[in-house]
Coordinates of C-alpha atoms and ligand atoms in Angstrom, one line a residue:
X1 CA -72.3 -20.3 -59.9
X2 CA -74.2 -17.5 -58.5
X3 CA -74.3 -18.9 -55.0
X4 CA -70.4 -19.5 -54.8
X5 CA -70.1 -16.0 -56.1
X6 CA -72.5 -15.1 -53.1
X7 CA -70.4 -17.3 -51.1
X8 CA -67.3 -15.7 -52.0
X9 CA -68.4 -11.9 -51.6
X10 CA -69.6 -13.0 -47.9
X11 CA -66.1 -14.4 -47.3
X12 CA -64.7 -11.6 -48.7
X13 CA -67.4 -9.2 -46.3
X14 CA -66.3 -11.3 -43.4
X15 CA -62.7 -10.8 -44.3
X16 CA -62.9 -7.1 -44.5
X17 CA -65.0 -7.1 -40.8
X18 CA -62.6 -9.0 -39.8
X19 CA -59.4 -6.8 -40.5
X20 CA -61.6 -3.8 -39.4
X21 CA -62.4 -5.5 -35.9
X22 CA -60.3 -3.5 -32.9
X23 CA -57.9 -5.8 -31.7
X24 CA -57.2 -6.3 -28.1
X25 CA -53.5 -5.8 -29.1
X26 CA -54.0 -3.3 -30.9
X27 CA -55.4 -1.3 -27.8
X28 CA -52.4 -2.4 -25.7
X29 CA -50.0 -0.5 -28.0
X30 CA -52.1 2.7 -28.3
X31 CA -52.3 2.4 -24.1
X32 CA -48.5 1.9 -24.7
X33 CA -48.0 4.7 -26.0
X34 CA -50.1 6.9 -24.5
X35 CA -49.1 6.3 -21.0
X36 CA -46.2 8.6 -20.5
X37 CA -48.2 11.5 -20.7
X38 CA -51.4 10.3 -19.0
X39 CA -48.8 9.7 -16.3
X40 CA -47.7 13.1 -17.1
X41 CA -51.3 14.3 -17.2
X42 CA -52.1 12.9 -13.6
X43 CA -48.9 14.6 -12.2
X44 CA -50.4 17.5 -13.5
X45 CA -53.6 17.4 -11.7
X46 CA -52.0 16.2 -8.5
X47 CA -50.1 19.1 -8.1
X48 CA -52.7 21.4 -9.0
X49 CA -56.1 20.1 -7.4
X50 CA -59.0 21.9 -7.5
X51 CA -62.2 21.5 -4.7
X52 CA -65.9 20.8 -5.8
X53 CA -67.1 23.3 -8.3
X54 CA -63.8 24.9 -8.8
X55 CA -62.5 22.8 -11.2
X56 CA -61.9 25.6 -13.7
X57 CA -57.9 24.6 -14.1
X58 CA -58.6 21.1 -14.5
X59 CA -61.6 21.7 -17.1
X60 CA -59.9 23.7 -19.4
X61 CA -56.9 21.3 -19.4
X62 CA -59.6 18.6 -20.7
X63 CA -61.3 20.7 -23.1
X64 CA -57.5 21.9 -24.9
X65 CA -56.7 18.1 -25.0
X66 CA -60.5 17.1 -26.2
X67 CA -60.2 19.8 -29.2
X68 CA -56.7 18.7 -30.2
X69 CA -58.1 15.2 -30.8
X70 CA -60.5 17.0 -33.1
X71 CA -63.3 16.8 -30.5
X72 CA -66.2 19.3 -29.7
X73 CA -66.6 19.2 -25.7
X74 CA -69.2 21.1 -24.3
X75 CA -68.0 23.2 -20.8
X76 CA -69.8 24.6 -18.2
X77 CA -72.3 21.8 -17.4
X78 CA -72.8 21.7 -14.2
X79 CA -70.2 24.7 -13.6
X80 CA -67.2 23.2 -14.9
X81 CA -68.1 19.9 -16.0
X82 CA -66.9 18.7 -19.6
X83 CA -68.3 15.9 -22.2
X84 CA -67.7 15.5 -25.9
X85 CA -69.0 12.2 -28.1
X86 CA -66.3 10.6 -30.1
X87 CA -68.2 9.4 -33.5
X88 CA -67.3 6.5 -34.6
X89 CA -67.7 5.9 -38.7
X90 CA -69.4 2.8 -38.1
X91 CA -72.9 2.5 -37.6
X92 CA -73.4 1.2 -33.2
X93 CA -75.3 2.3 -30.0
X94 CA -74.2 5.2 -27.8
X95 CA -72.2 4.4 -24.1
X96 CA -70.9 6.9 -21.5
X97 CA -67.5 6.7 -19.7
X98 CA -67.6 8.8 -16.6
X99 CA -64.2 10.3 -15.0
X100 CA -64.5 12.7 -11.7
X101 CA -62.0 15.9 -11.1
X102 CA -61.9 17.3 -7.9
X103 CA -59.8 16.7 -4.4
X104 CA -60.5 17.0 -0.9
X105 CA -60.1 19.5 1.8
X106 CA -56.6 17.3 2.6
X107 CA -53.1 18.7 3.5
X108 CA -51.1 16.6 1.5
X109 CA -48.5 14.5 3.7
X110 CA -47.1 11.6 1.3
X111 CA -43.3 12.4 -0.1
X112 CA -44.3 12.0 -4.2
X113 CA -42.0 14.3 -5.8
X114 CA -45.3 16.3 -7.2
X115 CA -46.9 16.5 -3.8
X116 CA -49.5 18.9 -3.5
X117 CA -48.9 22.2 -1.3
X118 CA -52.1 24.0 -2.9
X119 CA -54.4 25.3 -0.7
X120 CA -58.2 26.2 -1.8
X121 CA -61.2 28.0 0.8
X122 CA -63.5 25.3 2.3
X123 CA -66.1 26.1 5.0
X124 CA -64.9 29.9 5.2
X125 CA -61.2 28.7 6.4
X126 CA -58.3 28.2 4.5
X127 CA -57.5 24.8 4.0
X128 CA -54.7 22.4 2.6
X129 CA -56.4 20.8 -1.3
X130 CA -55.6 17.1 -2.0
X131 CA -56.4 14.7 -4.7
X132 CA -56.7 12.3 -1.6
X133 CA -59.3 10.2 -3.7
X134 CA -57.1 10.1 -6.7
X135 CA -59.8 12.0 -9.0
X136 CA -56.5 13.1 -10.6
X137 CA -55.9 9.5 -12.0
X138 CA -59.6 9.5 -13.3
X139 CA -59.1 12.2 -15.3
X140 CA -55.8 11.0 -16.6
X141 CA -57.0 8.1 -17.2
X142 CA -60.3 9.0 -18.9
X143 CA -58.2 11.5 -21.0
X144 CA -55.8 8.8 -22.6
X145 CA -59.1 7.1 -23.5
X146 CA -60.4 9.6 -25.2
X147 CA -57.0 9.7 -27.1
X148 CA -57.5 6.4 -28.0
X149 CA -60.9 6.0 -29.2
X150 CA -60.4 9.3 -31.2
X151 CA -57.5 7.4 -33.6
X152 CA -59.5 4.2 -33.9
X153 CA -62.7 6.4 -35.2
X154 CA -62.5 5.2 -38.5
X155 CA -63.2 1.1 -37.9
X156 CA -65.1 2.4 -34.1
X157 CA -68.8 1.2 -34.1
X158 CA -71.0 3.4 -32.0
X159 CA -70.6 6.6 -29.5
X160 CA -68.9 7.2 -27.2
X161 CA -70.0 10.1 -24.3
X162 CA -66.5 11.0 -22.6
X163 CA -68.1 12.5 -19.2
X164 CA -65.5 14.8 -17.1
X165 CA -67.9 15.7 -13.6
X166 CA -67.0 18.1 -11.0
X167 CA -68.1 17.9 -7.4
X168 CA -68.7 14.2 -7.2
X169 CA -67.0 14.7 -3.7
X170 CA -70.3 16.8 -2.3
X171 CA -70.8 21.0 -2.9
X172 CA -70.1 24.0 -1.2
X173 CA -72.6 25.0 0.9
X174 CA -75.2 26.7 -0.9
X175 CA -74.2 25.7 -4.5
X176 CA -75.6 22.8 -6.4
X177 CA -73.3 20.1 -8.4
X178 CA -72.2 16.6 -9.7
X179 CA -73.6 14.3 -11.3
X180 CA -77.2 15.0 -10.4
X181 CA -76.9 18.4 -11.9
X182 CA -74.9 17.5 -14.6
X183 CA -77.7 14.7 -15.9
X184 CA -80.1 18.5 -15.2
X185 CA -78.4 20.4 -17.7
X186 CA -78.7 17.9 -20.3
X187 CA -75.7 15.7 -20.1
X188 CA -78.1 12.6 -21.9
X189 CA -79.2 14.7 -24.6
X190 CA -75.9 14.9 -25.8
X191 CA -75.9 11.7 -26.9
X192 CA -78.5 8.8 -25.7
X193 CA -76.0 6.2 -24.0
X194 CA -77.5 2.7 -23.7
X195 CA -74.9 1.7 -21.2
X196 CA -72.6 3.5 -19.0
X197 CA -69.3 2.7 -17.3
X198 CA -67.0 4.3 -14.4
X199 CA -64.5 2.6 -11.9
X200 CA -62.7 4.3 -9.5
X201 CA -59.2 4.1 -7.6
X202 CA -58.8 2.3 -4.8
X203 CA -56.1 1.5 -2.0
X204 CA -57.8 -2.0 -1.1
X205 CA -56.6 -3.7 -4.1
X206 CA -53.7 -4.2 -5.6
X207 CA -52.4 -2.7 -8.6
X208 CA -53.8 -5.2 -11.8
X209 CA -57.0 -6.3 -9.6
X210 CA -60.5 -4.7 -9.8
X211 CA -63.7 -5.6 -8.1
X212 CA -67.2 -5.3 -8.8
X213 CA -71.0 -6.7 -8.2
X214 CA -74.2 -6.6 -9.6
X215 CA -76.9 -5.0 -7.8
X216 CA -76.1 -2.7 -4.9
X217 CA -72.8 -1.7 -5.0
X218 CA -72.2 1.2 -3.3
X219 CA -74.8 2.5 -0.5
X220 CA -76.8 5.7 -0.6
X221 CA -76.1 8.6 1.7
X222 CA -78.4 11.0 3.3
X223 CA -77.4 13.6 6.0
X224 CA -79.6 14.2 9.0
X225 CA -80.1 17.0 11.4
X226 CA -82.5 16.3 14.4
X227 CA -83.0 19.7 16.7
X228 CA -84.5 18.3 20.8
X229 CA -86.4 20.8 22.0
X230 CA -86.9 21.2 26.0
X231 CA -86.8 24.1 27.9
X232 CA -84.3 25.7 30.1
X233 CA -83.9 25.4 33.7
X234 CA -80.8 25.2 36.1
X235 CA -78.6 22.4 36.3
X236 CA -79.5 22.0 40.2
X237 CA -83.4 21.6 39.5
X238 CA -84.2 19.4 36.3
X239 CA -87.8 19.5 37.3
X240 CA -88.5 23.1 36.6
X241 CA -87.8 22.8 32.9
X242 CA -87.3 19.6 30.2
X243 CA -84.1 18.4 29.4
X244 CA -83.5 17.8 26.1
X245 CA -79.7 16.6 26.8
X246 CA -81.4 13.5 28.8
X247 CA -84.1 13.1 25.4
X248 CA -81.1 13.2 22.9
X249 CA -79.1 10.8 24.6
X250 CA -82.3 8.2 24.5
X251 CA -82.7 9.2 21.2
X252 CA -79.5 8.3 20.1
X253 CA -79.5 5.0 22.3
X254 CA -83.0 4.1 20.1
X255 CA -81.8 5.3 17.4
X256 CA -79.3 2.0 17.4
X257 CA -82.5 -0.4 17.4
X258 CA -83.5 0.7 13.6
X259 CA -80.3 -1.5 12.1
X260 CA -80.0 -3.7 15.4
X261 CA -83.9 -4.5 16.2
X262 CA -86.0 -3.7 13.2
X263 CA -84.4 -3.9 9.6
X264 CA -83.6 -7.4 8.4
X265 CA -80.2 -8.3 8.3
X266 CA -80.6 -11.1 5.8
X267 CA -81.8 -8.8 2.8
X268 CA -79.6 -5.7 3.6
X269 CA -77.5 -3.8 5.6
X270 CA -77.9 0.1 6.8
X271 CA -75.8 2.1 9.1
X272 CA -77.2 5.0 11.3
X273 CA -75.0 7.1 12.7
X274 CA -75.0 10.2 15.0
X275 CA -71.9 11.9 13.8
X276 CA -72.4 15.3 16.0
X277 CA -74.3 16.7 19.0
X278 CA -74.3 19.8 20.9
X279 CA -76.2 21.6 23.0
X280 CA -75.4 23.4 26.7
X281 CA -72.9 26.3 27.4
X282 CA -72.0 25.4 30.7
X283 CA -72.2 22.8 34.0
X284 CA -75.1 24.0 35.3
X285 CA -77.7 25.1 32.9
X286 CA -80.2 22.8 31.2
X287 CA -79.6 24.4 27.7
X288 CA -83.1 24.9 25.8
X289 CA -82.5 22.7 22.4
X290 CA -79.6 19.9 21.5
X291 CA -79.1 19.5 17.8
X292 CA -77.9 16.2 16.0
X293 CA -75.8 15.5 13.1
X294 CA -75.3 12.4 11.3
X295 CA -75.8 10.1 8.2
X296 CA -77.4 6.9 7.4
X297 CA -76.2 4.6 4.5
X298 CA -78.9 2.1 2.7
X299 CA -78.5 -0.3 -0.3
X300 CA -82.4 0.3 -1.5
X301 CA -85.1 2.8 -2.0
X302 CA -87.5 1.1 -0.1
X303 CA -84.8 0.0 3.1
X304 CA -83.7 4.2 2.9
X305 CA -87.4 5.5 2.7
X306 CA -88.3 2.6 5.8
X307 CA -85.0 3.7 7.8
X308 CA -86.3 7.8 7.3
X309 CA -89.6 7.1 8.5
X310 CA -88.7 4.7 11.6
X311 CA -86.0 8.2 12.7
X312 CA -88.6 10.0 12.3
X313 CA -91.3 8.4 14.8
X314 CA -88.7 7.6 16.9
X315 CA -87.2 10.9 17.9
X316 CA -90.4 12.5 18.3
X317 CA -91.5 9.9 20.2
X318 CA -88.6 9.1 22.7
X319 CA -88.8 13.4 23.0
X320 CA -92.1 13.5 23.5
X321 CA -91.6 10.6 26.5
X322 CA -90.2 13.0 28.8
X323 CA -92.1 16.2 27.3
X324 CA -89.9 17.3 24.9
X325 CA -90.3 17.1 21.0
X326 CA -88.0 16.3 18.7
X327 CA -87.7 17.2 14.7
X328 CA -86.0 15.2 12.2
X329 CA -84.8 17.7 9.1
X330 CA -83.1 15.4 5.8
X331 CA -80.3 17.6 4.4
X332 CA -80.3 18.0 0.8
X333 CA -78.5 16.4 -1.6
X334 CA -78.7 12.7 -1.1
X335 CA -77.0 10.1 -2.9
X336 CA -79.0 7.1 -4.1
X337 CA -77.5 3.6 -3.3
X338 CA -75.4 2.9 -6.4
X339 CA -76.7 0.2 -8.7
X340 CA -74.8 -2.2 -11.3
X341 CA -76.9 -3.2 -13.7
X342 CA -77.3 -7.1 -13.4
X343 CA -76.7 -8.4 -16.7
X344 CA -74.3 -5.6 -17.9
X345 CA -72.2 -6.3 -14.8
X346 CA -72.4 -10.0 -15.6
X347 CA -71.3 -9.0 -19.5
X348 CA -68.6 -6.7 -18.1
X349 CA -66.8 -9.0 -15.5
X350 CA -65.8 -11.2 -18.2
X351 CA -65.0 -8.1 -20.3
X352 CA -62.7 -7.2 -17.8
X353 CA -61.5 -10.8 -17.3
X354 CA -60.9 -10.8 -21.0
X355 CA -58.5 -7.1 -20.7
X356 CA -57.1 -7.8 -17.1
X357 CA -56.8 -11.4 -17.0
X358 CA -59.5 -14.1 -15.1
X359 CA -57.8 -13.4 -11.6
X360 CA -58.1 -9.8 -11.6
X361 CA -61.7 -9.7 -11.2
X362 CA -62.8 -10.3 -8.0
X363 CA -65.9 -10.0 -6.3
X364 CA -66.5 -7.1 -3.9
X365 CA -68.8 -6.6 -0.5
X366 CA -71.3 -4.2 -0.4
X367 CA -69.8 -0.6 0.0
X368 CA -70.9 1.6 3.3
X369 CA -69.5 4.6 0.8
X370 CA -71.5 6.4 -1.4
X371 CA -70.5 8.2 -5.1
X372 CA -72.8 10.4 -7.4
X373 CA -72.4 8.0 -10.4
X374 CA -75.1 6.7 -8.6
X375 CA -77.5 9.3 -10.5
X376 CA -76.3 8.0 -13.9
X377 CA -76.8 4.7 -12.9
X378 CA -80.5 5.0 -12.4
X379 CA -80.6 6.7 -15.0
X380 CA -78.9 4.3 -17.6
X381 CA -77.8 0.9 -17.3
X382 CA -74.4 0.8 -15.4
X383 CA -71.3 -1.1 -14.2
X384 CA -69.0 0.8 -11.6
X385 CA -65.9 -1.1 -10.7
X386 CA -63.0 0.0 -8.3
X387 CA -59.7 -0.6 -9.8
X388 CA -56.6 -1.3 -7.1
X389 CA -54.1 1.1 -6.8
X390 CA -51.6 -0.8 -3.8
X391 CA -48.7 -1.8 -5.5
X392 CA -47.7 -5.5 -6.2
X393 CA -46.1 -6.9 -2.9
X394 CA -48.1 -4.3 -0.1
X395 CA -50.6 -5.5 1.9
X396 CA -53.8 -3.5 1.0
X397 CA -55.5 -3.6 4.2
X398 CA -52.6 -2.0 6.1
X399 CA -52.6 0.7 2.8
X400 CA -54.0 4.5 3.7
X401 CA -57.3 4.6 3.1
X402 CA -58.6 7.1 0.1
X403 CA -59.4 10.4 1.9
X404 CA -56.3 9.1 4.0
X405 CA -53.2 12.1 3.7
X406 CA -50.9 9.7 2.4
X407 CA -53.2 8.2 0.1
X408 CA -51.0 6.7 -2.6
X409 CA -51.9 5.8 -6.2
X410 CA -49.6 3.4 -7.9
X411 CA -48.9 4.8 -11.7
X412 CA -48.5 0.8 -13.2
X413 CA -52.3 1.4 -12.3
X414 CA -52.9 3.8 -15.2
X415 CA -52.2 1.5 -18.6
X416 CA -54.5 -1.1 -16.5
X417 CA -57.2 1.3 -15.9
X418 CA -57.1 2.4 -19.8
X419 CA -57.1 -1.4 -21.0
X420 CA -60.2 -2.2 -18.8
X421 CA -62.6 1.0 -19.7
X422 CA -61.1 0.5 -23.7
X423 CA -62.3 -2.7 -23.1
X424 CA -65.3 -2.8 -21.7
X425 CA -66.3 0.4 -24.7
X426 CA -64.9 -1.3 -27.1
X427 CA -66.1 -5.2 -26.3
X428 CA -69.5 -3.3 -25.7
X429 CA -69.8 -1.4 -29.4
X430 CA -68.5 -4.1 -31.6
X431 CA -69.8 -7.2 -29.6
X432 CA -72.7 -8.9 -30.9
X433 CA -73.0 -10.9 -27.3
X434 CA -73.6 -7.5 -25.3
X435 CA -76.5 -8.0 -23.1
X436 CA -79.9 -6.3 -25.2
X437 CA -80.0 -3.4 -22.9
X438 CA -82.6 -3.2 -20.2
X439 CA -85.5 -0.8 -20.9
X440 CA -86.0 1.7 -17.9
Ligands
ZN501 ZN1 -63.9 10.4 -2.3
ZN502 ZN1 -63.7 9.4 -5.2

């Protein structure tokens, strides 16, 4: 008697969990209804874009929708960054959903009826403003999650840390932003996530398709400057001084046998490129110094720190070959490679094969771009996936490229951005089969 009785007030506890359990259906109606104004919201930010660290339009549009769900988002991190926790009632761990809000130094040239003809100050010149990496959609979309999860609080398990970053595109000169500073001021604090997700928009996928991969995603960035020094003589005697136009273009020849001669291909790749270099006034003068620009991309602390060190020996060397010396000066601000978390990203892909459907997913290559989420995910355990944004029926290769003028974002790409981050937070907080997270 008393066991049945036990019996019976489990089924009736199983029951109850049951009916309280979020319901993929159930988040396909509230995306439903949500979209027209995430649509709207997007519009919005499209024809208002803000650069890095200027979001101030943007952030205060986030923060009046993040108090009328009832919210309490903190502003000002990182300048104009936002983030407010939606509490569940149920008892869960804590996960962050990241969304970036600024635009590019672009002149918008596509024909959408809310075209952007803003213009913002980059680099002391007046300059057209874009959301030419659709940071406008993130925000949109991130926002209409938020809407959700704050009307399923009641039966929600868990936290949820709504991040809203400025400057992922790279700071003014001078200034300090993103995601590093963000995580600076405290952004974990607010609430400890044990996992964290962020996708972004893409033109090389169709609209319903995403692609991610565990490990290195996304390659980290570093800026270079190396400054040849020689000394100046005419352009008729090259033996009266050192010619450090002669040095730089050896260096920049040698340069090429880092990636080509000494890093193995098999493990990973890394790109070194000489993006600028300038030195000389005129025909015949042997200027004193050439300077260089440029940027390598790696996929691993080690590969960037090895790739640093083998520039380094190599310009002063190849200078120092024909008497002139050479200095190699790393520009600050570096991304790290970006990470997925192996067993969350193997946890999420079915996640996402669950909300999108099991041929949306696809694999994706390893990424010669870089993106600050990169920060958070050494920081916490993370899956980044990019989400396409080609409509149905376009070829995506021949699609502009994001950072492209006429970069294009597809709007049926909204709901299936909301579904696949509701998802993965949802699937994450009341799953008992979420990978135990790692301990870093
Ligand atoms: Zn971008
Ligand atoms: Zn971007």
């Amino acid at each position: 008697m008393k066991s049945a009785c036990c019996l019976g007030l489990a089924a009736a506890c199983a029951a109850l969990a049951a009916r309280a359990e979020i319901s993929a259906a159930e988040l396909e109606s509230a995306v439903a209804s949500i979209e027209p104004r995430v649509v709207e919201w997007r519009r919005d930010f499209h024809r208002n874009p803000e650069l890095a660290n200027r979001e101030t339009r943007t952030a205060a549009k986030v923060a009046a929708h993040l108090r009328a769900l009832g919210l309490e988002p903190r502003t000002g991190i990182a300048h104009t960054g936002v983030a407010a926790v939606v509490e569940g009632k149920l008892p869960g761990p804590a996960i962050l959903l990241r969304a970036d809000m600024d635009a590019l130094p672009v002149t918008e040239k596509t024909d959408v009826s809310f075209r952007s003809t803003a213009t913002g100050e980059f680099r002391g010149k007046t300059v057209g403003v874009m959301h030419a990496c659709g940071h406008d959609a993130h925000t949109a979309i991130l926002m209409g999650v938020a809407d959700v999860l704050a009307g399923l609080r009641d039966r929600l398990p868990g936290r949820v840390l709504l991040v809203f970053q400025p400057a992922e595109e790279g700071v003014p000169e001078g200034e300090r932003g993103g995601a590093p500073l963000m995580l600076e001021e405290g952004l974990l604090d607010i609430a400890r996530p044990e996992a964290a997700f962020a996708l972004h928009v893409g033109s090389m996928l169709n609209t319903g398709r995403v692609m991610l991969r565990p490990g290195p995603l996304m390659a980290g960035s570093d800026f270079f400057k190396i400054v040849v020094t020689g000394r100046q003589s005419h352009g008729s005697r090259p033996w009266k001084g050192v010619d450090p136009i002669v040095a730089s273009a050896e260096i920049v020849s040698a340069l090429q046998s880092i990636v080509s001669r000494q890093t193995d291909i098999t493990d990973l790749p890394a790109v070194v490129t000489v993006g600028a270099i300038n030195g000389g006034v005129r025909h015949n003068i042997i200027p004193d110094s050439v300077e260089m620009l440029g940027t390598i991309r790696t996929f691993s602390e080690a590969a960037r720190a090895d790739v640093i060190e083998r520039m380094g020996r190599i310009a002063s060397n190849v200078a120092e070959a024909s008497g002139a010396s050479a200095t190699l000066e790393m520009m600050p601000a570096p991304n790290p490679p970006l990470v997925n978390d192996p067993a969350l990203t193997g946890w999420a892909t079915r996640s996402l094969e669950r909300s999108l459907g099991a041929d949306a997913v696809t694999t994706s290559r390893l990424l010669t771009v870089a993106e600050d989420f990169a920060y958070i995910a050494r920081a916490v355990p993370s899956v980044y996936y990019w989400l396409g944004v080609t409509p149905g029926g376009q070829d995506p290769a021949a699609a502009p490229d994001n950072h492209s003028d006429r970069f294009y974002v597809d709007e049926a790409a909204l709901p299936v951005a909301m579904r696949s981050l509701l998802g993965l937070a949802v699937d994450y907080l009341q799953s008992p089969s979420r990978p135990e997270p790692a301990s870093r």
